[in-house]
């Protein structure tokens, strides 16, 4: 089982230009809303037509602009699960599950397939009901049963949990485990949630403004992101553009400070990042230690998040804007510091406090794209 995508399509907001290959795995398309993830998936399904390029699934050419090949959606045998599941409201559960099975399949075989998938997803008791009579979780299980009943060549899921609350999302995620275990082939999973990607995906492609910025295992993306988009999508709250000073130092205009870097600094360095929970309280001056002021705080169950501003900015650095100025400029020049209240027993910082804070040299990510 395999997938090859090499497509281009012009849109007013950006140009979609995607190249990727996937095998028998759960392959994630990870990116912010509107970056081109769903467009890529819709192009594979035949709902969108690229301007040029080539799409091949399991050795079958779905689209090839040079050869003039563009199979209709129904010829591609793909299964695409949307956010709202797209069940037919006028069909019963069993008829919904049967809807994607090819017409040439005998009635006996069709009935056997439907029954097997209803049982797999524990919705056999609802076979005669209509979608409006089901809960959201039951509707999702029916949609997953329909996907497998169609015996598709590739499964594609487009942010299936985006509209669910945290508790229901956790319950329904277990349904996907059953789906993934039962399917032998390539599964494409679109999301903007790194935690979903960690739970489900073997590899991910980070997409930004229609382009693939990096492809790697999920663990590698979290531990060693290679792009600004990868930094942000991996959950890194502190990302700033920098310029190289020398092999071990960079200048950060937006924070107004110079930073020591453990790894060698490439000539084309673009940005640095540090996770909020890596930042440390310090007792006094030292390497990458800065005097900082706490401008805001917010508490969750176990953490306090502090928004910090640098007090000793270098000469010529842009002036810090106040809270009354534009919010994005205010946040742009500050860093987030997350303190675990269960383990850090020192007095928690409050708004207005001034203190020394360290950005550990070996915890700073550096990227050049």
C-alpha positions as a printed Julia matrix, in Angstrom:
369×3 Matrix{Float64}:
   0.0     0.0     0.0
   1.37    3.41   -0.9
   0.6     7.03   -1.68
   2.53    9.44   -3.91
   1.5    13.08   -4.17
   3.23   15.76   -6.23
   0.72   18.52   -7.01
   0.45   22.26   -7.57
  -2.61   24.5    -7.64
  -2.94   28.29   -7.54
  -5.3    29.93   -5.07
  -5.78   33.66   -4.37
  -4.36   33.3    -0.84
  -1.41   31.02   -1.66
  -0.04   28.42   -4.06
  -0.53   24.79   -3.06
   2.73   22.95   -3.79
   2.84   19.59   -2.03
   5.17   16.62   -2.44
   4.92   13.63   -0.11
   5.02    9.84   -0.02
   3.4     7.49    2.49
   3.35    3.74    2.97
   1.31    1.41    5.19
   1.14    3.92    8.06
  -0.89    6.68    9.66
   0.48    9.8     7.97
  -0.48   13.17    9.43
  -0.96   16.48    7.65
  -0.31   19.02   10.4
  -0.77   22.76   10.06
  -2.75   25.84   10.99
  -6.25   26.42    9.63
  -6.23   27.39    5.95
  -2.7    26.14    5.23
  -3.71   23.6     2.57
  -4.11   20.35    4.56
  -7.72   19.7     3.57
  -7.09   20.89    0.01
  -4.4    18.23   -0.33
  -6.76   15.56    0.95
  -9.62   16.76   -1.29
  -7.26   16.64   -4.27
  -6.49   13.0    -3.53
 -10.21   12.23   -3.24
 -10.93   13.97   -6.56
 -13.06   16.75   -5.07
 -10.41   19.32   -6.04
  -8.44   19.21   -9.29
  -4.79   20.35   -9.18
  -3.45   22.6   -11.92
  -0.64   20.14  -12.51
   1.12   17.18  -10.97
   0.53   13.53  -10.19
  -1.32   11.45   -7.56
  -0.82    7.67   -7.3
  -2.5     5.4    -4.73
  -1.44    1.76   -4.44
   0.04    1.88   -7.93
  -3.15    3.3    -9.49
  -2.81    6.72  -11.11
  -5.6     8.98   -9.84
  -4.31   12.13  -11.5
  -1.56   12.94  -13.98
  -1.68   16.3   -15.73
   0.9    15.31  -18.36
  -0.95   12.11  -19.33
  -4.4    13.71  -19.08
  -5.56   11.33  -16.33
  -8.13   12.59  -13.8
 -10.29    9.83  -12.34
 -13.73   10.73  -11.02
 -14.14   10.57   -7.21
 -16.23    7.41   -7.43
 -13.49    5.72   -9.48
 -10.81    6.38   -6.85
 -12.16    4.22   -4.01
 -11.11    6.59   -1.27
 -12.84    6.98    2.1
 -12.94   10.55    3.39
 -14.33   11.28    6.86
 -15.33   14.91    7.38
 -15.79   16.74   10.67
 -19.59   16.31   10.56
 -19.47   12.64    9.41
 -21.77   13.29    6.37
 -24.28   10.53    7.09
 -27.35   10.35    4.86
 -30.23   11.57    7.07
 -32.88    9.68    5.09
 -31.13    6.3     5.36
 -31.04    3.93    8.31
 -27.75    3.06    9.98
 -27.43   -0.2     8.09
 -28.23    1.49    4.79
 -25.67    4.21    5.52
 -23.01    1.57    6.12
 -24.01   -0.24    2.91
 -24.0     2.95    0.82
 -20.33    2.73   -0.2
 -20.25   -0.94   -1.08
 -19.9    -1.5    -4.85
 -23.15   -2.36   -6.67
 -21.72   -5.57   -8.13
 -21.38   -7.12   -4.64
 -24.14   -9.69   -4.04
 -26.84   -8.98   -1.48
 -25.68  -11.8     0.77
 -22.09  -10.56    0.75
 -23.28   -6.97    1.21
 -25.35   -7.94    4.25
 -22.42   -9.86    5.72
 -20.08   -6.88    5.31
 -22.57   -4.49    6.89
 -23.18   -6.79    9.85
 -19.45   -7.3    10.42
 -18.74   -3.56   10.48
 -21.76   -2.77   12.68
 -20.46   -5.32   15.17
 -16.88   -4.04   14.91
 -17.98   -0.57   16.02
 -20.69   -1.77   18.43
 -23.64   -0.16   16.62
 -25.5    -3.31   15.6
 -28.34   -2.45   18.0
 -28.96    0.81   16.08
 -29.15   -0.76   12.61
 -32.77    0.34   11.99
 -32.38    3.85   13.42
 -31.75    7.06   11.5
 -28.77    9.38   12.13
 -30.95   11.98   13.91
 -31.78    9.34   16.51
 -28.12    8.78   17.41
 -25.7    10.58   19.69
 -22.59   12.23   18.25
 -20.45    9.3    19.31
 -22.82    6.78   17.74
 -22.89    8.78   14.5
 -19.12    8.74   14.39
 -18.99    4.97   14.84
 -21.49    4.54   12.01
 -19.38    6.78    9.77
 -16.28    4.72   10.58
 -18.17    1.48    9.87
 -19.24    2.9     6.5
 -15.63    3.76    5.66
 -14.41    0.2     6.21
 -17.44   -1.42    4.55
 -16.52    0.32    1.28
 -13.13   -1.5     1.29
 -11.29    1.67    0.2
  -7.72    1.82   -1.03
  -6.9     4.7     1.34
  -8.52    6.22    4.44
  -8.58    9.97    4.96
  -9.81   11.77    8.08
 -10.26   15.53    8.11
 -10.08   16.83   11.71
 -12.77   14.45   12.99
 -12.63   15.8    16.57
 -12.4    19.55   16.03
 -15.9    20.34   17.3
 -15.94   18.02   20.34
 -15.38   18.78   24.0
 -12.36   17.23   25.72
 -14.23   14.4    27.47
 -16.17   13.24   24.4
 -13.06   13.58   22.28
 -11.19   11.21   24.55
 -13.97    8.62   24.32
 -14.34    8.83   20.56
 -10.6     8.6    19.95
 -10.86    4.97   21.03
 -13.12    4.36   18.0
 -10.3     5.41   15.72
  -8.0     2.85   17.28
 -10.44    0.15   16.15
 -10.52    1.67   12.66
  -6.74    1.88   12.35
  -6.23   -1.65   13.65
  -8.7    -3.01   11.09
  -7.32   -1.19    8.03
  -4.3    -2.42    6.11
  -3.04    0.5     4.07
  -2.28    4.21    4.08
  -4.27    6.42    6.43
  -4.11   10.2     6.05
  -4.98   12.2     9.15
  -5.49   15.97    8.97
  -5.12   17.94   12.18
  -3.74   21.12   13.73
  -3.39   19.41   17.14
   0.06   18.05   17.97
  -1.36   15.83   20.75
  -3.66   14.09   18.26
  -0.72   13.59   15.95
   1.36   12.05   18.74
  -1.44    9.62   19.62
  -2.3     8.51   16.09
   0.4     9.26   13.52
   3.58    7.43   12.61
   4.9    10.35   10.57
   3.71   13.88    9.88
   4.13   16.51    7.19
   4.16   20.07    8.53
   2.33   22.3     6.04
   2.49   26.09    5.95
   0.83   28.27    3.3
   0.51   25.37    0.88
   4.07   24.05    1.24
   5.51   21.06    3.09
   8.07   22.48    5.53
   9.27   19.17    7.0
   8.36   15.48    7.15
   9.41   13.38   10.1
   8.27   11.04   12.83
   6.02   12.68   15.39
   8.58   12.16   18.14
  11.29   13.83   16.07
   9.01   16.78   15.34
   8.44   17.27   19.07
  12.08   16.74   20.09
  13.84   18.37   17.15
  11.61   20.61   14.98
  13.28   21.87   11.8
  11.11   24.87   10.83
   9.29   27.82   12.36
   6.0    26.13   11.5
   7.22   22.92   13.12
   8.24   24.81   16.27
   4.83   26.39   16.63
   2.85   23.25   15.8
   4.92   21.19   18.24
   3.6    23.42   21.03
   6.61   25.71   21.49
   5.14   28.97   22.84
   8.3    31.08   22.54
   9.44   31.51   18.94
  11.45   34.53   17.77
  13.3    35.58   14.64
  17.07   35.95   15.05
  20.24   36.81   13.14
  23.65   35.18   13.51
  26.35   36.94   15.54
  28.86   34.06   15.54
  28.83   30.25   15.74
  27.57   30.32   19.32
  25.42   33.46   19.52
  22.39   35.04   17.87
  20.71   38.43   18.18
  16.97   38.59   18.82
  15.59   42.0    17.91
  12.05   41.36   19.1
  13.18   40.35   22.6
  16.01   42.89   22.6
  18.69   40.45   23.77
  21.56   38.3    22.51
  21.38   34.55   23.13
  24.03   31.87   23.56
  23.31   28.74   21.52
  24.72   25.27   22.3
  24.6    24.02   18.72
  26.47   25.71   15.9
  24.54   28.6    14.37
  23.98   28.22   10.59
  24.56   31.27    8.42
  20.94   31.21    7.27
  19.44   30.89   10.76
  15.83   32.1    10.85
  14.47   31.65   14.35
  14.91   30.18   17.81
  12.39   28.61   20.13
  12.19   27.53   23.75
   9.37   25.73   25.49
   7.71   27.56   28.36
   8.42   24.74   30.84
  12.18   24.75   30.05
  12.65   28.3    31.36
  14.21   28.43   34.84
  14.38   30.82   37.77
  17.98   31.96   38.47
  19.67   33.39   41.57
  21.81   35.93   39.73
  23.62   36.83   36.5
  24.95   34.09   34.23
  24.86   32.69   30.69
  21.47   33.4    29.1
  20.23   34.84   32.41
  18.14   38.01   32.1
  16.44   40.43   34.43
  12.76   40.11   33.67
   9.46   41.52   34.84
   6.26   39.56   35.25
   3.62   41.39   33.19
   0.78   38.86   33.4
  -0.07   35.6    35.14
  -2.74   32.96   34.65
  -3.32   29.73   36.55
  -4.56   26.32   35.47
  -5.08   23.36   37.77
  -1.4    22.58   38.21
   0.53   25.35   36.45
   1.06   29.08   36.56
   1.83   30.74   33.24
   3.79   33.99   33.45
   4.29   36.49   30.65
   7.75   38.03   31.0
   9.42   41.11   29.5
  13.19   41.65   29.24
  14.32   44.63   31.35
  17.87   45.04   29.99
  17.34   45.23   26.26
  20.31   46.18   24.07
  20.65   49.71   22.69
  18.58   50.2    19.58
  16.13   47.39   20.32
  12.5    48.3    19.55
  10.77   49.8    22.57
   8.48   47.57   24.55
   4.88   48.38   23.85
   2.4    48.56   26.7
  -0.75   46.59   27.25
  -2.76   49.49   25.83
  -1.02   49.05   22.47
  -1.85   46.38   19.96
  -2.05   42.99   21.66
   0.06   41.08   19.14
   2.93   43.57   19.49
   2.67   43.25   23.24
   2.93   39.44   23.11
   5.57   39.49   20.35
   8.17   41.04   22.66
   7.59   38.79   25.66
   8.15   35.16   26.59
   5.94   32.6    28.31
   7.21   30.83   31.43
   5.29   27.85   32.79
   5.78   26.92   36.44
   4.59   23.56   37.76
   2.93   24.44   41.06
   3.14   20.83   42.28
   6.92   20.62   42.08
   8.16   24.21   42.36
   7.58   24.97   46.04
   9.07   28.48   45.94
   6.83   31.5    46.17
   5.0    31.95   42.89
   5.83   35.07   40.86
   3.21   37.81   40.82
   2.5    40.6    38.35
   5.11   43.34   38.75
   7.82   41.09   40.24
  11.34   41.54   38.86
  13.6    38.49   38.9
  16.42   36.67   37.15
  15.34   34.05   34.61
  17.48   31.62   32.61
  16.89   30.36   29.06
  19.01   27.17   29.2
  21.5    27.03   26.35
  20.88   23.33   25.68
  17.09   23.78   25.54
  16.97   26.36   22.75
  15.84   25.11   19.33
  17.32   26.76   16.26
  15.8    26.52   12.77
  16.61   27.9     9.33
  13.29   27.53    7.46
